CSV table of C-alpha atoms and ligand atoms in Angstrom, one decimal:
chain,number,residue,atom,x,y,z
A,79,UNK,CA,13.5,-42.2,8.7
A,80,UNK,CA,10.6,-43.9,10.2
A,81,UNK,CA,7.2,-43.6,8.3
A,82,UNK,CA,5.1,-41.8,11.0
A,83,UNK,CA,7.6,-39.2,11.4
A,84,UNK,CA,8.3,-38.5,7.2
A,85,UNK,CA,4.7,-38.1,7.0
A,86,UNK,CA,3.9,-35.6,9.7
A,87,UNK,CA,7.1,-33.7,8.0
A,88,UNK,CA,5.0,-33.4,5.0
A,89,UNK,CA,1.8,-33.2,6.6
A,90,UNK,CA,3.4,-29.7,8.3
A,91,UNK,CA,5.0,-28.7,4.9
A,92,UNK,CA,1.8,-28.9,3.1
A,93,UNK,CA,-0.6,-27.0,5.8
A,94,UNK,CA,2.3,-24.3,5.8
A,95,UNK,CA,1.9,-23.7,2.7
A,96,UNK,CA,-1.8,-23.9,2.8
A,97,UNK,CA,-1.5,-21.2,5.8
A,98,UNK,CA,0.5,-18.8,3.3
A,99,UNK,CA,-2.0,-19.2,0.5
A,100,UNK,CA,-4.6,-18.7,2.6
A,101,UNK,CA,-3.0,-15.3,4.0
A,102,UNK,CA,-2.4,-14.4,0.0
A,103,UNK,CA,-5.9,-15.2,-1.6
A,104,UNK,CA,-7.3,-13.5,1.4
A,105,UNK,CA,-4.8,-10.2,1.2
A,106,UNK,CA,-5.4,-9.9,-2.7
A,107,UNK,CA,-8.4,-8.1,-3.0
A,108,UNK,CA,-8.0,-5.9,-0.3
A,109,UNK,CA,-4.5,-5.4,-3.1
A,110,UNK,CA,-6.6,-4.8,-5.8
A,111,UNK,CA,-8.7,-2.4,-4.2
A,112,UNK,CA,-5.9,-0.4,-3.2
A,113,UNK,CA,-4.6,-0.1,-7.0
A,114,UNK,CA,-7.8,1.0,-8.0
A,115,UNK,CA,-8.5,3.5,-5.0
A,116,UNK,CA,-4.8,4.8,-6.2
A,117,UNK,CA,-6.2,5.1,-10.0
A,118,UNK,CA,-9.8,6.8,-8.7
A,119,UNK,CA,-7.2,9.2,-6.8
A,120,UNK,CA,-5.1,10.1,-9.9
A,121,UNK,CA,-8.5,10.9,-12.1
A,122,UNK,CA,-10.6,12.4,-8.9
A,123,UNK,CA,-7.4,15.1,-8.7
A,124,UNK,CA,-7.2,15.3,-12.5
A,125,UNK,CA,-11.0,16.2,-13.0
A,126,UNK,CA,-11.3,18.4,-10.0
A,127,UNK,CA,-8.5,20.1,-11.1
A,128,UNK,CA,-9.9,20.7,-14.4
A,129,UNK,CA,-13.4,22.0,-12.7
A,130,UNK,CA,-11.1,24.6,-11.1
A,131,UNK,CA,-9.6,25.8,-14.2
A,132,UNK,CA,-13.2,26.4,-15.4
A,133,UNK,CA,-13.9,27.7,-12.6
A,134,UNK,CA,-10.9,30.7,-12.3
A,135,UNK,CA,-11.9,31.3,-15.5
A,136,UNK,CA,-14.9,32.2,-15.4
A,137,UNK,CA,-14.1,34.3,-11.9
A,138,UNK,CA,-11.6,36.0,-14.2
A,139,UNK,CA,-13.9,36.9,-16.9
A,140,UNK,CA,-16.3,38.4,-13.7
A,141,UNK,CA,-13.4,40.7,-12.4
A,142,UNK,CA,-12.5,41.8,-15.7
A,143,UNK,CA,-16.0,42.5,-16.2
A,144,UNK,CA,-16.5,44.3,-12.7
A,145,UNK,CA,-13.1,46.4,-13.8
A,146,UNK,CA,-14.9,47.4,-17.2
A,147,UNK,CA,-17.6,48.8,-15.2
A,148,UNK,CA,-16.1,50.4,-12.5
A,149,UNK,CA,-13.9,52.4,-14.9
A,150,UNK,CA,-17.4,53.4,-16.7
A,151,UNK,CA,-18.3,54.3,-13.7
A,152,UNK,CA,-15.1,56.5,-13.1
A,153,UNK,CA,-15.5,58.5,-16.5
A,154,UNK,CA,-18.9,58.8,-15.7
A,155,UNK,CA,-17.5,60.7,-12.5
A,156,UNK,CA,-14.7,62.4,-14.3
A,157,UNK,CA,-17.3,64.0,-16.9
A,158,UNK,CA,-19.3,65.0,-13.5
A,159,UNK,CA,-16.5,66.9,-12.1
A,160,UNK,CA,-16.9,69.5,-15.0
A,161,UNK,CA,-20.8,70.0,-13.6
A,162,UNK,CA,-20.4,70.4,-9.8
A,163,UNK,CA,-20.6,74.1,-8.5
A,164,UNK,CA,-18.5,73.9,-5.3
A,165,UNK,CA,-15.2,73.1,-4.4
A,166,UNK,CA,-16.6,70.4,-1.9
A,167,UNK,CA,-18.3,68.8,-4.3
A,168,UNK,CA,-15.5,68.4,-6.5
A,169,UNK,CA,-13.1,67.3,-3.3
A,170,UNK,CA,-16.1,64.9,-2.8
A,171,UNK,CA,-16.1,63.8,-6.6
A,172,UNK,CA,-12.6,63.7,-6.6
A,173,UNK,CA,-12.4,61.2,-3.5
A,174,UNK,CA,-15.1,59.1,-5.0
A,175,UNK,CA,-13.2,58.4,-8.1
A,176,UNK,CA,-9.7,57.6,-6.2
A,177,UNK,CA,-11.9,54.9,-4.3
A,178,UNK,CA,-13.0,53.7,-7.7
A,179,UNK,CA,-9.3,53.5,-8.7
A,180,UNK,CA,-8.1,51.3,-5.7
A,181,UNK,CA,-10.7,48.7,-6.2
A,182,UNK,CA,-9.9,48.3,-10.0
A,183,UNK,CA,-6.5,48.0,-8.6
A,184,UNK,CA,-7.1,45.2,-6.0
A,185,UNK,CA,-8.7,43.6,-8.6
A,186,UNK,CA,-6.3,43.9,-10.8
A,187,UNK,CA,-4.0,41.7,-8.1
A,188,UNK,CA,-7.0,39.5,-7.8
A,189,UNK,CA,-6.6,38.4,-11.4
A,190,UNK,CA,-2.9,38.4,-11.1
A,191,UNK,CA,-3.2,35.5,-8.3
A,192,UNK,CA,-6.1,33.8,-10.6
A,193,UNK,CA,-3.5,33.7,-13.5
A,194,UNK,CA,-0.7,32.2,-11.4
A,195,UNK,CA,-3.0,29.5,-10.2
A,196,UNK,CA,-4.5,28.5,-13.7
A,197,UNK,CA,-0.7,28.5,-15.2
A,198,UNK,CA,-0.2,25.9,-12.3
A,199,UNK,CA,-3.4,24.1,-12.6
A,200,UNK,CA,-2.7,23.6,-16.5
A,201,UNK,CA,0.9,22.4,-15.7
A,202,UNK,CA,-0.6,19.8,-13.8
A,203,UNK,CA,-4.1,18.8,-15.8
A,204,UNK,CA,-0.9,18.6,-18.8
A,205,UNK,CA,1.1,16.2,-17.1
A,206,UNK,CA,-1.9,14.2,-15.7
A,207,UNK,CA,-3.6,14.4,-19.4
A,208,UNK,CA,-0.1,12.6,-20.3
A,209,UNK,CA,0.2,10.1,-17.8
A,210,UNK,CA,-3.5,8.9,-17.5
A,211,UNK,CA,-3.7,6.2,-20.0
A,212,UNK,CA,-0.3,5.0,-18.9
A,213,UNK,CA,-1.9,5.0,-15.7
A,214,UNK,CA,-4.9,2.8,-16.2
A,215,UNK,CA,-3.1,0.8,-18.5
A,216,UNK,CA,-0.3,-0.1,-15.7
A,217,UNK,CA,-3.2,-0.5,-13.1
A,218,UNK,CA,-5.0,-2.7,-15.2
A,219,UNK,CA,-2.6,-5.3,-16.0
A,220,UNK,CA,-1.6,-5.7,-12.1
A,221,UNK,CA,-5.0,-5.9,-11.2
A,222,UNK,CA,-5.1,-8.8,-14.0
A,223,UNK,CA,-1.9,-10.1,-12.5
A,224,UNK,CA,-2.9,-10.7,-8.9
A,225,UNK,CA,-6.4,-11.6,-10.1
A,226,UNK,CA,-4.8,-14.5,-11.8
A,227,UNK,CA,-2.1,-15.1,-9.3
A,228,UNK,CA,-4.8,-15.4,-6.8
A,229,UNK,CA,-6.9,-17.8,-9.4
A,230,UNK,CA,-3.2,-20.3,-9.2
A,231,UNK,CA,-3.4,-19.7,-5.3
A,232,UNK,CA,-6.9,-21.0,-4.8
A,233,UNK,CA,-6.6,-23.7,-7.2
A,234,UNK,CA,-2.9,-25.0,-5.3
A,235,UNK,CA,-4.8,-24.7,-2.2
A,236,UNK,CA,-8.1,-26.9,-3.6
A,237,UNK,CA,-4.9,-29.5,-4.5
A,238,UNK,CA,-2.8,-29.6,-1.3
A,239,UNK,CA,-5.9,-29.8,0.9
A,240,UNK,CA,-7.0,-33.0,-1.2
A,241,UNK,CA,-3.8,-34.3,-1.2
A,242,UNK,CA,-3.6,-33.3,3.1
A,243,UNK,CA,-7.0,-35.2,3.5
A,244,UNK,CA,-5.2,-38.6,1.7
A,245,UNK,CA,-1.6,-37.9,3.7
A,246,UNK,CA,-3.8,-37.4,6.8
A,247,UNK,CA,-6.1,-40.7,6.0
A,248,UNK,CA,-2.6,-42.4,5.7
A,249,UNK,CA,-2.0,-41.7,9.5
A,250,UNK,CA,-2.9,-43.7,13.1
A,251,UNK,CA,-5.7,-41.8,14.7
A,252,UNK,CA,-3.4,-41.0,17.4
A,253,UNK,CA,-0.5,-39.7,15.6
A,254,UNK,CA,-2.8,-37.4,13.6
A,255,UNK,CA,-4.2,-36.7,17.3
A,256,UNK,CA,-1.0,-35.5,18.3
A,257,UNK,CA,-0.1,-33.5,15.6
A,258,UNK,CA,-3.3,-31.5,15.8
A,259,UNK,CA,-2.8,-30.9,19.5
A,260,UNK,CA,0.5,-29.3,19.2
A,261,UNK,CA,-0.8,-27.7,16.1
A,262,UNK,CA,-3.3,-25.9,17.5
A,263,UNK,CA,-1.2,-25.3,20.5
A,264,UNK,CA,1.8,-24.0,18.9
A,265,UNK,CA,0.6,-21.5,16.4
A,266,UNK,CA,0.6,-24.0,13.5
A,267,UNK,CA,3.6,-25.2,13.5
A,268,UNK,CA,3.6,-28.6,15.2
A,269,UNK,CA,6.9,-30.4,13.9
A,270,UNK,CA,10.2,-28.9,14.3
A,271,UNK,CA,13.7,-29.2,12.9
A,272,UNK,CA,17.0,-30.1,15.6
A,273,UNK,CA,19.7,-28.2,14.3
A,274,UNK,CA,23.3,-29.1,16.2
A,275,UNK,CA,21.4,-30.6,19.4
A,276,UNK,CA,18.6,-27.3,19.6
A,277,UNK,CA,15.1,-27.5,19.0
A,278,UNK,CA,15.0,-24.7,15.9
A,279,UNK,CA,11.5,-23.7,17.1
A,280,UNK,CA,12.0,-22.6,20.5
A,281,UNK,CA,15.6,-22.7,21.0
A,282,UNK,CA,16.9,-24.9,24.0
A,283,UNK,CA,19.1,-27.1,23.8
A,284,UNK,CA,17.6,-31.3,24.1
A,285,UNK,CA,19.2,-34.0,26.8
A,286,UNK,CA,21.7,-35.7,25.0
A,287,UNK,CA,19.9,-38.8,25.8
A,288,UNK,CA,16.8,-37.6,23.9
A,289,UNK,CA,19.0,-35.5,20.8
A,290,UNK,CA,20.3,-38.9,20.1
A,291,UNK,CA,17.4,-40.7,19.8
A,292,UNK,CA,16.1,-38.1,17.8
A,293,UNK,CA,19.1,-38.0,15.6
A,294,UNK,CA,18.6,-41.5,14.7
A,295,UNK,CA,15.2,-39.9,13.1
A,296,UNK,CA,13.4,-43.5,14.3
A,297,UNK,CA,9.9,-42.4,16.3
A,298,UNK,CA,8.2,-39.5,17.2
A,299,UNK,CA,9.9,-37.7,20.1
A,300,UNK,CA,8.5,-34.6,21.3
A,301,UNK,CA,10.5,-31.5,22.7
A,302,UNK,CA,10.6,-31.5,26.4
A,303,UNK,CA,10.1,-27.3,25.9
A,304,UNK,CA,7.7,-26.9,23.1
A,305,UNK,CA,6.2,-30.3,22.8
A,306,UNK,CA,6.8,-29.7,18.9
A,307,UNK,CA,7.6,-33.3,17.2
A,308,UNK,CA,11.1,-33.6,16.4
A,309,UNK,CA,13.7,-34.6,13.2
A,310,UNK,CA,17.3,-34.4,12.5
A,311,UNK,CA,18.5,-33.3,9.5
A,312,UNK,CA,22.3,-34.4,8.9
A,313,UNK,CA,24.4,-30.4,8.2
A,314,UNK,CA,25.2,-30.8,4.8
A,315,UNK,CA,28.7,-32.4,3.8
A,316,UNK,CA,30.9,-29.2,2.7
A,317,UNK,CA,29.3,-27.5,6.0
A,318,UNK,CA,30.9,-30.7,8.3
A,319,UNK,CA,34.3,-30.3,6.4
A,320,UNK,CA,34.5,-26.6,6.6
A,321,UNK,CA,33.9,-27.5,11.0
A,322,UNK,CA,36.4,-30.1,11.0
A,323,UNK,CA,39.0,-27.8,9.3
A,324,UNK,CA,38.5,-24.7,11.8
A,325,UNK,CA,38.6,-27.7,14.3
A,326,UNK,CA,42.0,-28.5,12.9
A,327,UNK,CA,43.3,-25.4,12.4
A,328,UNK,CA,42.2,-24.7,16.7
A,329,UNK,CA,43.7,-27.6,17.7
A,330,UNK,CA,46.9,-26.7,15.9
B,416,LIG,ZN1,11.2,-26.9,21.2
């Protein structure tokens, strides 16, 4: 394989990768945030739901309380109903305390609802109770995790784009010219494997003239479509039997 063309293969390789580290250190934070917004979730639901709980409790305690003194109220009324002089005013007495009984009863369902909603809210401050340390713990140590992984990324990347400025420094001013062009032109990707006689990156199929001249991997051709500079890799041995066999077996 000629020189120029080796090197722009692993000029591409390396700013490839240094593309995809980029994309990672820069994605990694954003990562980490998002496990720790997930964590301030779990304990902002866990300690408002514990607030509640006081809460209903204490409205509890105030119905019970507002039932203790409506029923004073109603024995206060049903010792009245011995005192009144006419049969209105008992009627009237009599309706009064009836009234009382229907509130205390629709309190009485008010507490009945508070009580189903605290057994549910200490089902779930339970189960959070149990899981929050396991939680934190299992949030912490991914947030370590991609902390260091992003630590290996940034230092890879500080390597490859020393060693990109040497392999680069290795290169005629114009062949590095070039590659930059169709770099910047084709979305980063400015060399491009032949596979069979097409141009992997965008597909069509070369002149046989130019496939083999690129098959004998010996300069730097260009795609006549993409403009992407071109290799050959030979298919692998057991791939060229396996062809020849189905070949065989056709022909047969
Ligand atoms: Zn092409």
């Amino acid at each position: 394989m000629h020189p120029d063309l080796k090197a722009v293969i692993e000029l591409q390789q390396i700013d490839l990768r240094i593309t995809e580290l980029t994309a990672q250190i820069d994605s990694l934070p954003t990562e980490i945030q998002n496990l720790e917004a997930q964590l301030n979730e779990f304990i902002h639901t866990y300690e408002e739901r514990k607030q509640r709980l006081v809460q209903n409790q204490k409205e509890r305690r105030e119905l019970e309380g507002e039932i203790r003194s409506i029923a004073t109220r109603i024995s206060k009324h049903k010792d009245q109903l011995y005192e009144v002089k006419t049969n209105e005013q008992y009627r009237a007495m009599l309706k009064e305390i009836e009234g009382e009984e229907a509130k205390i009863h629709k309190i009485e369902d008010q507490i009945l609802e508070e009580m189903i909603e605290a057994e549910q809210l200490e089902k779930h401050i339970h189960d959070a109770a149990a899981r929050l340390d396991g939680e934190k713990a299992r949030v912490a140590s991914e947030v370590t995790q991609l902390q260091a992984l992003r630590q290996t990324d940034v230092e890879e990347r500080e390597r490859l784009e020393k060693q990109r400025q040497d392999d680069a420094a290795g290169l005629s001013a114009g062949i590095l010219d070039m590659y930059e062009r169709v770099r910047r032109a084709r979305r980063g990707r400015a060399v491009a494997e032949v596979r069979e006689d097409f141009c992997t990156a965008c597909n069509v199929r070369l002149r046989p003239q130019l496939f083999n001249e690129v098959r004998a991997n010996q300069a730097l051709l260009t795609c006549e479509n993409c403009s992407r500079i071109l290799y050959y890799v030979e298919p692998p041995p057991a791939e060229s039997a396996e062809a020849q066999g189905a070949d065989a077996r056709t022909s047969a």
